[in-house]
Amino acid sequence: MTAVPPFSSTVTAMGMPFVIQLQMPASETVAAAAVERFHDQLKWADEVFSLFIEDSYLSRLNRGEITVDDCPQEMFEILNACEWYRAKTLGGFDARRPDHLDPSGIVKGWAVERGAAALDDIGAAAWMIGASGDVLVSGEGREWRIGISDPRVSGDPAGRNVVDVVMLGGKLRALATSGSAQKGLHIWDPATGEGAEHYVQVSVMADNMVDADAWATAIAAGGERVLSAALDAGMQAMAITTERADGTYGAYASEGWPSILPA
Amino acid sequence: MRASRVVVVATACAAILAVGYVLAPEPTPALELVTPASTPADDQEASP
């Protein structure tokens, strides 16, 4: 078989870059068309769910100009999902704000999962999507070596320190990481009503990006009780608890956390 | 904590990591991606 080079592309949506890599696509033209369809899905999600686009359905819903019934049916699905995650995460994930709804904690993962169908359709051997702290891979075809950035690193993490390297693929096809030591987590803890400072950084692996993203946010916000709930729900997680004077970190990792670095 | 273990995580440069695999029979693998944490600051600039 003639080796087909990987196809890489970066598209921007929701105010952030999405990196897409396809292994062995039928052709560059086919790959580019699939990435375009993926991008279209992200842009559509933005038009519906953006809090930054004044006339998005969500913005209008938050201003009371329309009802959920006036929105695409996906609005109902997403808001329902937010309530489901609020219950499952013991309140760690909560889309309710004092004066508006903010489901953005799951919209990105949902949109990526939905858009990824376009990459499945072309029969590439494998694909990977990097979405600003989150990663989703095709699951089958191959495993990917993903570095989790050192919380001290800001900006583009490529070529910089990592705290761990994990294998992503098979049933663990989604990875999400939440938090920053430099800026502090600044995530609202719904239990205390104050800023959450449970962990320096939280990474979660799951079989889909919505779970990974929602649980990573929830654990960062809710701490150990939510981490326990995540493990009960079948998530794999690594939570960095302390930064030590010698530059290392103390962390919890679940039993099945697929690190390839020596413990 | 249930079903978890305490680990110490030492930071390592991705490039140095790759050197650690020089002994492998295959060419040195590189990281496919290094992913940052998403932060509230990112969220404020991002949409939705």
PDB file of N, CA, C and O in Angstrom, chain A residues 187-256:
ATOM      1  N   ILE A 187     -12.519  28.990  39.335  1.00  0.00           N
ATOM      2  CA  ILE A 187     -13.758  28.311  38.984  1.00  0.00           C
ATOM      3  C   ILE A 187     -14.657  28.363  40.203  1.00  0.00           C
ATOM      4  O   ILE A 187     -14.218  28.136  41.319  1.00  0.00           O
ATOM      5  N   TRP A 188     -15.899  28.664  39.975  1.00  0.00           N
ATOM      6  CA  TRP A 188     -16.857  28.836  41.052  1.00  0.00           C
ATOM      7  C   TRP A 188     -17.145  27.500  41.708  1.00  0.00           C
ATOM      8  O   TRP A 188     -17.486  26.531  41.043  1.00  0.00           O
ATOM      9  N   ASP A 189     -16.999  27.412  43.030  1.00  0.00           N
ATOM     10  CA  ASP A 189     -17.368  26.208  43.758  1.00  0.00           C
ATOM     11  C   ASP A 189     -18.814  26.372  44.210  1.00  0.00           C
ATOM     12  O   ASP A 189     -19.106  27.192  45.080  1.00  0.00           O
ATOM     13  N   PRO A 190     -19.728  25.607  43.631  1.00  0.00           N
ATOM     14  CA  PRO A 190     -21.147  25.817  43.956  1.00  0.00           C
ATOM     15  C   PRO A 190     -21.475  25.461  45.402  1.00  0.00           C
ATOM     16  O   PRO A 190     -22.488  25.921  45.932  1.00  0.00           O
ATOM     17  N   ALA A 191     -20.627  24.650  46.049  1.00  0.00           N
ATOM     18  CA  ALA A 191     -20.916  24.246  47.431  1.00  0.00           C
ATOM     19  C   ALA A 191     -20.614  25.376  48.415  1.00  0.00           C
ATOM     20  O   ALA A 191     -21.307  25.550  49.407  1.00  0.00           O
ATOM     21  N   THR A 192     -19.557  26.139  48.132  1.00  0.00           N
ATOM     22  CA  THR A 192     -19.147  27.186  49.059  1.00  0.00           C
ATOM     23  C   THR A 192     -19.533  28.573  48.576  1.00  0.00           C
ATOM     24  O   THR A 192     -19.551  29.526  49.363  1.00  0.00           O
ATOM     25  N   GLY A 193     -19.796  28.687  47.289  1.00  0.00           N
ATOM     26  CA  GLY A 193     -20.098  30.000  46.731  1.00  0.00           C
ATOM     27  C   GLY A 193     -18.852  30.858  46.564  1.00  0.00           C
ATOM     28  O   GLY A 193     -18.948  32.056  46.324  1.00  0.00           O
ATOM     29  N   GLU A 194     -17.690  30.232  46.690  1.00  0.00           N
ATOM     30  CA  GLU A 194     -16.434  30.983  46.538  1.00  0.00           C
ATOM     31  C   GLU A 194     -15.585  30.341  45.441  1.00  0.00           C
ATOM     32  O   GLU A 194     -15.929  29.285  44.909  1.00  0.00           O
ATOM     33  N   GLY A 195     -14.452  30.978  45.136  1.00  0.00           N
ATOM     34  CA  GLY A 195     -13.561  30.434  44.126  1.00  0.00           C
ATOM     35  C   GLY A 195     -13.027  29.072  44.544  1.00  0.00           C
ATOM     36  O   GLY A 195     -12.715  28.845  45.713  1.00  0.00           O
ATOM     37  N   ALA A 196     -12.956  28.146  43.602  1.00  0.00           N
ATOM     38  CA  ALA A 196     -12.500  26.790  43.912  1.00  0.00           C
ATOM     39  C   ALA A 196     -10.981  26.715  43.861  1.00  0.00           C
ATOM     40  O   ALA A 196     -10.360  27.178  42.909  1.00  0.00           O
ATOM     41  N   GLU A 197     -10.391  26.139  44.904  1.00  0.00           N
ATOM     42  CA  GLU A 197      -8.931  25.977  44.916  1.00  0.00           C
ATOM     43  C   GLU A 197      -8.587  24.559  45.340  1.00  0.00           C
ATOM     44  O   GLU A 197      -7.659  24.331  46.105  1.00  0.00           O
ATOM     45  N   HIS A 198      -9.366  23.616  44.869  1.00  0.00           N
ATOM     46  CA  HIS A 198      -9.156  22.226  45.269  1.00  0.00           C
ATOM     47  C   HIS A 198      -7.893  21.644  44.641  1.00  0.00           C
ATOM     48  O   HIS A 198      -7.137  20.943  45.295  1.00  0.00           O
ATOM     49  N   TYR A 199      -7.688  21.908  43.366  1.00  0.00           N
ATOM     50  CA  TYR A 199      -6.588  21.286  42.633  1.00  0.00           C
ATOM     51  C   TYR A 199      -5.875  22.315  41.758  1.00  0.00           C
ATOM     52  O   TYR A 199      -6.470  23.292  41.311  1.00  0.00           O
ATOM     53  N   VAL A 200      -4.602  22.035  41.507  1.00  0.00           N
ATOM     54  CA  VAL A 200      -3.836  22.879  40.595  1.00  0.00           C
ATOM     55  C   VAL A 200      -4.330  22.680  39.159  1.00  0.00           C
ATOM     56  O   VAL A 200      -4.467  23.625  38.381  1.00  0.00           O
ATOM     57  N   GLN A 201      -4.597  21.418  38.836  1.00  0.00           N
ATOM     58  CA  GLN A 201      -5.043  21.092  37.478  1.00  0.00           C
ATOM     59  C   GLN A 201      -5.731  19.732  37.518  1.00  0.00           C
ATOM     60  O   GLN A 201      -5.323  18.862  38.285  1.00  0.00           O
ATOM     61  N   VAL A 202      -6.736  19.558  36.711  1.00  0.00           N
ATOM     62  CA  VAL A 202      -7.490  18.302  36.674  1.00  0.00           C
ATOM     63  C   VAL A 202      -7.587  17.825  35.228  1.00  0.00           C
ATOM     64  O   VAL A 202      -7.959  18.597  34.345  1.00  0.00           O
ATOM     65  N   SER A 203      -7.256  16.551  34.997  1.00  0.00           N
ATOM     66  CA  SER A 203      -7.434  15.953  33.674  1.00  0.00           C
ATOM     67  C   SER A 203      -8.358  14.752  33.803  1.00  0.00           C
ATOM     68  O   SER A 203      -8.260  13.984  34.756  1.00  0.00           O
ATOM     69  N   VAL A 204      -9.245  14.604  32.847  1.00  0.00           N
ATOM     70  CA  VAL A 204     -10.189  13.483  32.850  1.00  0.00           C
ATOM     71  C   VAL A 204     -10.167  12.823  31.478  1.00  0.00           C
ATOM     72  O   VAL A 204     -10.137  13.502  30.450  1.00  0.00           O
ATOM     73  N   MET A 205     -10.174  11.483  31.490  1.00  0.00           N
ATOM     74  CA  MET A 205     -10.287  10.722  30.241  1.00  0.00           C
ATOM     75  C   MET A 205     -11.581   9.918  30.272  1.00  0.00           C
ATOM     76  O   MET A 205     -11.954   9.375  31.308  1.00  0.00           O
ATOM     77  N   ALA A 206     -12.246   9.871  29.120  1.00  0.00           N
ATOM     78  CA  ALA A 206     -13.541   9.184  29.027  1.00  0.00           C
ATOM     79  C   ALA A 206     -13.705   8.656  27.609  1.00  0.00           C
ATOM     80  O   ALA A 206     -12.813   8.824  26.771  1.00  0.00           O
ATOM     81  N   ASP A 207     -14.855   8.044  27.367  1.00  0.00           N
ATOM     82  CA  ASP A 207     -15.090   7.539  26.009  1.00  0.00           C
ATOM     83  C   ASP A 207     -15.762   8.584  25.122  1.00  0.00           C
ATOM     84  O   ASP A 207     -16.054   8.316  23.964  1.00  0.00           O
ATOM     85  N   ASN A 208     -16.011   9.773  25.673  1.00  0.00           N
ATOM     86  CA  ASN A 208     -16.528  10.859  24.836  1.00  0.00           C
ATOM     87  C   ASN A 208     -16.118  12.204  25.434  1.00  0.00           C
ATOM     88  O   ASN A 208     -15.832  12.307  26.632  1.00  0.00           O
ATOM     89  N   MET A 209     -16.085  13.207  24.585  1.00  0.00           N
ATOM     90  CA  MET A 209     -15.529  14.490  25.014  1.00  0.00           C
ATOM     91  C   MET A 209     -16.472  15.256  25.935  1.00  0.00           C
ATOM     92  O   MET A 209     -16.024  16.049  26.763  1.00  0.00           O
ATOM     93  N   VAL A 210     -17.757  15.032  25.828  1.00  0.00           N
ATOM     94  CA  VAL A 210     -18.689  15.750  26.698  1.00  0.00           C
ATOM     95  C   VAL A 210     -18.479  15.306  28.150  1.00  0.00           C
ATOM     96  O   VAL A 210     -18.395  16.140  29.063  1.00  0.00           O
ATOM     97  N   ASP A 211     -18.393  14.017  28.360  1.00  0.00           N
ATOM     98  CA  ASP A 211     -18.114  13.518  29.710  1.00  0.00           C
ATOM     99  C   ASP A 211     -16.783  14.066  30.237  1.00  0.00           C
ATOM    100  O   ASP A 211     -16.697  14.548  31.371  1.00  0.00           O
ATOM    101  N   ALA A 212     -15.750  13.949  29.426  1.00  0.00           N
ATOM    102  CA  ALA A 212     -14.425  14.368  29.880  1.00  0.00           C
ATOM    103  C   ALA A 212     -14.426  15.844  30.265  1.00  0.00           C
ATOM    104  O   ALA A 212     -13.914  16.234  31.325  1.00  0.00           O
ATOM    105  N   ASP A 213     -15.027  16.674  29.424  1.00  0.00           N
ATOM    106  CA  ASP A 213     -15.039  18.114  29.640  1.00  0.00           C
ATOM    107  C   ASP A 213     -15.871  18.478  30.877  1.00  0.00           C
ATOM    108  O   ASP A 213     -15.436  19.259  31.745  1.00  0.00           O
ATOM    109  N   ALA A 214     -17.053  17.899  30.970  1.00  0.00           N
ATOM    110  CA  ALA A 214     -17.941  18.239  32.094  1.00  0.00           C
ATOM    111  C   ALA A 214     -17.336  17.779  33.426  1.00  0.00           C
ATOM    112  O   ALA A 214     -17.358  18.530  34.416  1.00  0.00           O
ATOM    113  N   TRP A 215     -16.782  16.583  33.448  1.00  0.00           N
ATOM    114  CA  TRP A 215     -16.217  16.089  34.714  1.00  0.00           C
ATOM    115  C   TRP A 215     -14.955  16.846  35.108  1.00  0.00           C
ATOM    116  O   TRP A 215     -14.716  17.091  36.299  1.00  0.00           O
ATOM    117  N   ALA A 216     -14.122  17.209  34.136  1.00  0.00           N
ATOM    118  CA  ALA A 216     -12.906  17.963  34.485  1.00  0.00           C
ATOM    119  C   ALA A 216     -13.279  19.296  35.130  1.00  0.00           C
ATOM    120  O   ALA A 216     -12.706  19.702  36.152  1.00  0.00           O
ATOM    121  N   THR A 217     -14.254  19.962  34.546  1.00  0.00           N
ATOM    122  CA  THR A 217     -14.715  21.224  35.119  1.00  0.00           C
ATOM    123  C   THR A 217     -15.327  21.004  36.496  1.00  0.00           C
ATOM    124  O   THR A 217     -15.067  21.752  37.445  1.00  0.00           O
ATOM    125  N   ALA A 218     -16.135  19.952  36.604  1.00  0.00           N
ATOM    126  CA  ALA A 218     -16.839  19.692  37.862  1.00  0.00           C
ATOM    127  C   ALA A 218     -15.876  19.338  38.988  1.00  0.00           C
ATOM    128  O   ALA A 218     -16.035  19.785  40.130  1.00  0.00           O
ATOM    129  N   ILE A 219     -14.862  18.527  38.685  1.00  0.00           N
ATOM    130  CA  ILE A 219     -13.895  18.140  39.718  1.00  0.00           C
ATOM    131  C   ILE A 219     -13.103  19.364  40.182  1.00  0.00           C
ATOM    132  O   ILE A 219     -12.859  19.561  41.373  1.00  0.00           O
ATOM    133  N   ALA A 220     -12.700  20.198  39.226  1.00  0.00           N
ATOM    134  CA  ALA A 220     -11.979  21.422  39.590  1.00  0.00           C
ATOM    135  C   ALA A 220     -12.833  22.289  40.503  1.00  0.00           C
ATOM    136  O   ALA A 220     -12.340  22.903  41.451  1.00  0.00           O
ATOM    137  N   ALA A 221     -14.127  22.318  40.245  1.00  0.00           N
ATOM    138  CA  ALA A 221     -15.014  23.173  41.036  1.00  0.00           C
ATOM    139  C   ALA A 221     -15.377  22.545  42.366  1.00  0.00           C
ATOM    140  O   ALA A 221     -15.468  23.234  43.381  1.00  0.00           O
ATOM    141  N   GLY A 222     -15.583  21.218  42.370  1.00  0.00           N
ATOM    142  CA  GLY A 222     -16.152  20.575  43.553  1.00  0.00           C
ATOM    143  C   GLY A 222     -15.187  19.778  44.406  1.00  0.00           C
ATOM    144  O   GLY A 222     -15.540  19.364  45.517  1.00  0.00           O
ATOM    145  N   GLY A 223     -13.989  19.515  43.896  1.00  0.00           N
ATOM    146  CA  GLY A 223     -12.980  18.847  44.708  1.00  0.00           C
ATOM    147  C   GLY A 223     -13.172  17.344  44.860  1.00  0.00           C
ATOM    148  O   GLY A 223     -13.735  16.678  43.990  1.00  0.00           O
ATOM    149  N   GLU A 224     -12.733  16.826  46.013  1.00  0.00           N
ATOM    150  CA  GLU A 224     -12.584  15.383  46.193  1.00  0.00           C
ATOM    151  C   GLU A 224     -13.901  14.624  46.099  1.00  0.00           C
ATOM    152  O   GLU A 224     -13.959  13.532  45.548  1.00  0.00           O
ATOM    153  N   ARG A 225     -14.982  15.210  46.630  1.00  0.00           N
ATOM    154  CA  ARG A 225     -16.262  14.477  46.581  1.00  0.00           C
ATOM    155  C   ARG A 225     -16.708  14.292  45.138  1.00  0.00           C
ATOM    156  O   ARG A 225     -17.278  13.252  44.774  1.00  0.00           O
ATOM    157  N   VAL A 226     -16.427  15.249  44.278  1.00  0.00           N
ATOM    158  CA  VAL A 226     -16.798  15.124  42.872  1.00  0.00           C
ATOM    159  C   VAL A 226     -15.830  14.186  42.147  1.00  0.00           C
ATOM    160  O   VAL A 226     -16.229  13.414  41.270  1.00  0.00           O
ATOM    161  N   LEU A 227     -14.565  14.221  42.558  1.00  0.00           N
ATOM    162  CA  LEU A 227     -13.600  13.281  41.983  1.00  0.00           C
ATOM    163  C   LEU A 227     -14.037  11.841  42.265  1.00  0.00           C
ATOM    164  O   LEU A 227     -13.987  10.971  41.391  1.00  0.00           O
ATOM    165  N   SER A 228     -14.481  11.577  43.485  1.00  0.00           N
ATOM    166  CA  SER A 228     -14.968  10.239  43.825  1.00  0.00           C
ATOM    167  C   SER A 228     -16.171   9.865  42.974  1.00  0.00           C
ATOM    168  O   SER A 228     -16.285   8.728  42.508  1.00  0.00           O
ATOM    169  N   ALA A 229     -17.068  10.819  42.761  1.00  0.00           N
ATOM    170  CA  ALA A 229     -18.247  10.556  41.925  1.00  0.00           C
ATOM    171  C   ALA A 229     -17.823  10.258  40.485  1.00  0.00           C
ATOM    172  O   ALA A 229     -18.419   9.410  39.809  1.00  0.00           O
ATOM    173  N   ALA A 230     -16.779  10.954  40.009  1.00  0.00           N
ATOM    174  CA  ALA A 230     -16.287  10.729  38.652  1.00  0.00           C
ATOM    175  C   ALA A 230     -15.731   9.311  38.508  1.00  0.00           C
ATOM    176  O   ALA A 230     -15.976   8.628  37.512  1.00  0.00           O
ATOM    177  N   LEU A 231     -15.003   8.872  39.533  1.00  0.00           N
ATOM    178  CA  LEU A 231     -14.450   7.508  39.486  1.00  0.00           C
ATOM    179  C   LEU A 231     -15.588   6.489  39.512  1.00  0.00           C
ATOM    180  O   LEU A 231     -15.550   5.480  38.794  1.00  0.00           O
ATOM    181  N   ASP A 232     -16.595   6.765  40.319  1.00  0.00           N
ATOM    182  CA  ASP A 232     -17.763   5.875  40.366  1.00  0.00           C
ATOM    183  C   ASP A 232     -18.459   5.807  39.003  1.00  0.00           C
ATOM    184  O   ASP A 232     -19.042   4.785  38.650  1.00  0.00           O
ATOM    185  N   ALA A 233     -18.406   6.913  38.281  1.00  0.00           N
ATOM    186  CA  ALA A 233     -19.075   6.974  36.975  1.00  0.00           C
ATOM    187  C   ALA A 233     -18.212   6.379  35.865  1.00  0.00           C
ATOM    188  O   ALA A 233     -18.599   6.414  34.697  1.00  0.00           O
ATOM    189  N   GLY A 234     -17.037   5.886  36.221  1.00  0.00           N
ATOM    190  CA  GLY A 234     -16.189   5.214  35.236  1.00  0.00           C
ATOM    191  C   GLY A 234     -15.175   6.104  34.556  1.00  0.00           C
ATOM    192  O   GLY A 234     -14.525   5.676  33.596  1.00  0.00           O
ATOM    193  N   MET A 235     -15.013   7.335  35.046  1.00  0.00           N
ATOM    194  CA  MET A 235     -14.018   8.219  34.454  1.00  0.00           C
ATOM    195  C   MET A 235     -12.614   7.823  34.938  1.00  0.00           C
ATOM    196  O   MET A 235     -12.452   7.255  36.010  1.00  0.00           O
ATOM    197  N   GLN A 236     -11.628   8.149  34.149  1.00  0.00           N
ATOM    198  CA  GLN A 236     -10.236   8.094  34.596  1.00  0.00           C
ATOM    199  C   GLN A 236      -9.791   9.528  34.835  1.00  0.00           C
ATOM    200  O   GLN A 236     -10.112  10.408  34.029  1.00  0.00           O
ATOM    201  N   ALA A 237      -9.068   9.756  35.929  1.00  0.00           N
ATOM    202  CA  ALA A 237      -8.748  11.141  36.269  1.00  0.00           C
ATOM    203  C   ALA A 237      -7.372  11.265  36.897  1.00  0.00           C
ATOM    204  O   ALA A 237      -6.889  10.341  37.565  1.00  0.00           O
ATOM    205  N   MET A 238      -6.754  12.393  36.658  1.00  0.00           N
ATOM    206  CA  MET A 238      -5.527  12.771  37.360  1.00  0.00           C
ATOM    207  C   MET A 238      -5.721  14.193  37.877  1.00  0.00           C
ATOM    208  O   MET A 238      -6.013  15.110  37.091  1.00  0.00           O
ATOM    209  N   ALA A 239      -5.571  14.358  39.188  1.00  0.00           N
ATOM    210  CA  ALA A 239      -5.749  15.673  39.793  1.00  0.00           C
ATOM    211  C   ALA A 239      -4.445  16.081  40.461  1.00  0.00           C
ATOM    212  O   ALA A 239      -3.952  15.389  41.356  1.00  0.00           O
ATOM    213  N   ILE A 240      -3.876  17.166  40.023  1.00  0.00           N
ATOM    214  CA  ILE A 240      -2.637  17.666  40.627  1.00  0.00           C
ATOM    215  C   ILE A 240      -3.016  18.443  41.882  1.00  0.00           C
ATOM    216  O   ILE A 240      -3.762  19.420  41.819  1.00  0.00           O
ATOM    217  N   THR A 241      -2.505  17.967  43.020  1.00  0.00           N
ATOM    218  CA  THR A 241      -2.930  18.529  44.304  1.00  0.00           C
ATOM    219  C   THR A 241      -1.983  19.596  44.828  1.00  0.00           C
ATOM    220  O   THR A 241      -2.420  20.564  45.443  1.00  0.00           O
ATOM    221  N   THR A 242      -0.705  19.381  44.616  1.00  0.00           N
ATOM    222  CA  THR A 242       0.269  20.301  45.220  1.00  0.00           C
ATOM    223  C   THR A 242       1.450  20.536  44.281  1.00  0.00           C
ATOM    224  O   THR A 242       1.842  19.638  43.523  1.00  0.00           O
ATOM    225  N   GLU A 243       2.005  21.713  44.364  1.00  0.00           N
ATOM    226  CA  GLU A 243       3.239  22.007  43.653  1.00  0.00           C
ATOM    227  C   GLU A 243       4.355  22.052  44.689  1.00  0.00           C
ATOM    228  O   GLU A 243       4.240  22.748  45.699  1.00  0.00           O
ATOM    229  N   ARG A 244       5.403  21.283  44.477  1.00  0.00           N
ATOM    230  CA  ARG A 244       6.460  21.156  45.482  1.00  0.00           C
ATOM    231  C   ARG A 244       7.639  22.071  45.169  1.00  0.00           C
ATOM    232  O   ARG A 244       7.813  22.517  44.034  1.00  0.00           O
ATOM    233  N   ALA A 245       8.431  22.282  46.210  1.00  0.00           N
ATOM    234  CA  ALA A 245       9.556  23.208  46.088  1.00  0.00           C
ATOM    235  C   ALA A 245      10.579  22.734  45.054  1.00  0.00           C
ATOM    236  O   ALA A 245      11.267  23.553  44.434  1.00  0.00           O
ATOM    237  N   ASP A 246      10.685  21.409  44.877  1.00  0.00           N
ATOM    238  CA  ASP A 246      11.676  20.897  43.920  1.00  0.00           C
ATOM    239  C   ASP A 246      11.156  20.894  42.480  1.00  0.00           C
ATOM    240  O   ASP A 246      11.817  20.367  41.580  1.00  0.00           O
ATOM    241  N   GLY A 247       9.981  21.457  42.280  1.00  0.00           N
ATOM    242  CA  GLY A 247       9.460  21.560  40.918  1.00  0.00           C
ATOM    243  C   GLY A 247       8.555  20.420  40.512  1.00  0.00           C
ATOM    244  O   GLY A 247       7.950  20.459  39.442  1.00  0.00           O
ATOM    245  N   THR A 248       8.454  19.385  41.349  1.00  0.00           N
ATOM    246  CA  THR A 248       7.544  18.288  41.035  1.00  0.00           C
ATOM    247  C   THR A 248       6.154  18.609  41.581  1.00  0.00           C
ATOM    248  O   THR A 248       5.973  19.566  42.340  1.00  0.00           O
ATOM    249  N   TYR A 249       5.209  17.789  41.188  1.00  0.00           N
ATOM    250  CA  TYR A 249       3.840  17.953  41.667  1.00  0.00           C
ATOM    251  C   TYR A 249       3.398  16.704  42.409  1.00  0.00           C
ATOM    252  O   TYR A 249       3.820  15.600  42.080  1.00  0.00           O
ATOM    253  N   GLY A 250       2.527  16.875  43.393  1.00  0.00           N
ATOM    254  CA  GLY A 250       1.821  15.752  43.983  1.00  0.00           C
ATOM    255  C   GLY A 250       0.481  15.626  43.277  1.00  0.00           C
ATOM    256  O   GLY A 250      -0.138  16.630  42.929  1.00  0.00           O
ATOM    257  N   ALA A 251       0.067  14.382  43.039  1.00  0.00           N
ATOM    258  CA  ALA A 251      -1.178  14.204  42.282  1.00  0.00           C
ATOM    259  C   ALA A 251      -1.869  12.910  42.671  1.00  0.00           C
ATOM    260  O   ALA A 251      -1.240  11.984  43.183  1.00  0.00           O
ATOM    261  N   TYR A 252      -3.152  12.865  42.439  1.00  0.00           N
ATOM    262  CA  TYR A 252      -3.926  11.624  42.484  1.00  0.00           C
ATOM    263  C   TYR A 252      -4.112  11.157  41.042  1.00  0.00           C
ATOM    264  O   TYR A 252      -4.399  11.965  40.161  1.00  0.00           O
ATOM    265  N   ALA A 253      -3.959   9.872  40.835  1.00  0.00           N
ATOM    266  CA  ALA A 253      -4.304   9.313  39.528  1.00  0.00           C
ATOM    267  C   ALA A 253      -5.159   8.078  39.745  1.00  0.00           C
ATOM    268  O   ALA A 253      -4.882   7.281  40.644  1.00  0.00           O
ATOM    269  N   SER A 254      -6.181   7.919  38.957  1.00  0.00           N
ATOM    270  CA  SER A 254      -7.037   6.743  39.103  1.00  0.00           C
ATOM    271  C   SER A 254      -6.290   5.498  38.642  1.00  0.00           C
ATOM    272  O   SER A 254      -5.289   5.584  37.914  1.00  0.00           O
ATOM    273  N   GLU A 255      -6.775   4.346  39.066  1.00  0.00           N
ATOM    274  CA  GLU A 255      -6.073   3.076  38.813  1.00  0.00           C
ATOM    275  C   GLU A 255      -5.825   2.841  37.328  1.00  0.00           C
ATOM    276  O   GLU A 255      -4.800   2.316  36.931  1.00  0.00           O
ATOM    277  N   GLY A 256      -6.766   3.238  36.512  1.00  0.00           N
ATOM    278  CA  GLY A 256      -6.628   2.955  35.088  1.00  0.00           C
ATOM    279  C   GLY A 256      -6.085   4.108  34.266  1.00  0.00           C
ATOM    280  O   GLY A 256      -6.186   4.098  33.044  1.00  0.00           O
TER     281      GLY A 256
END
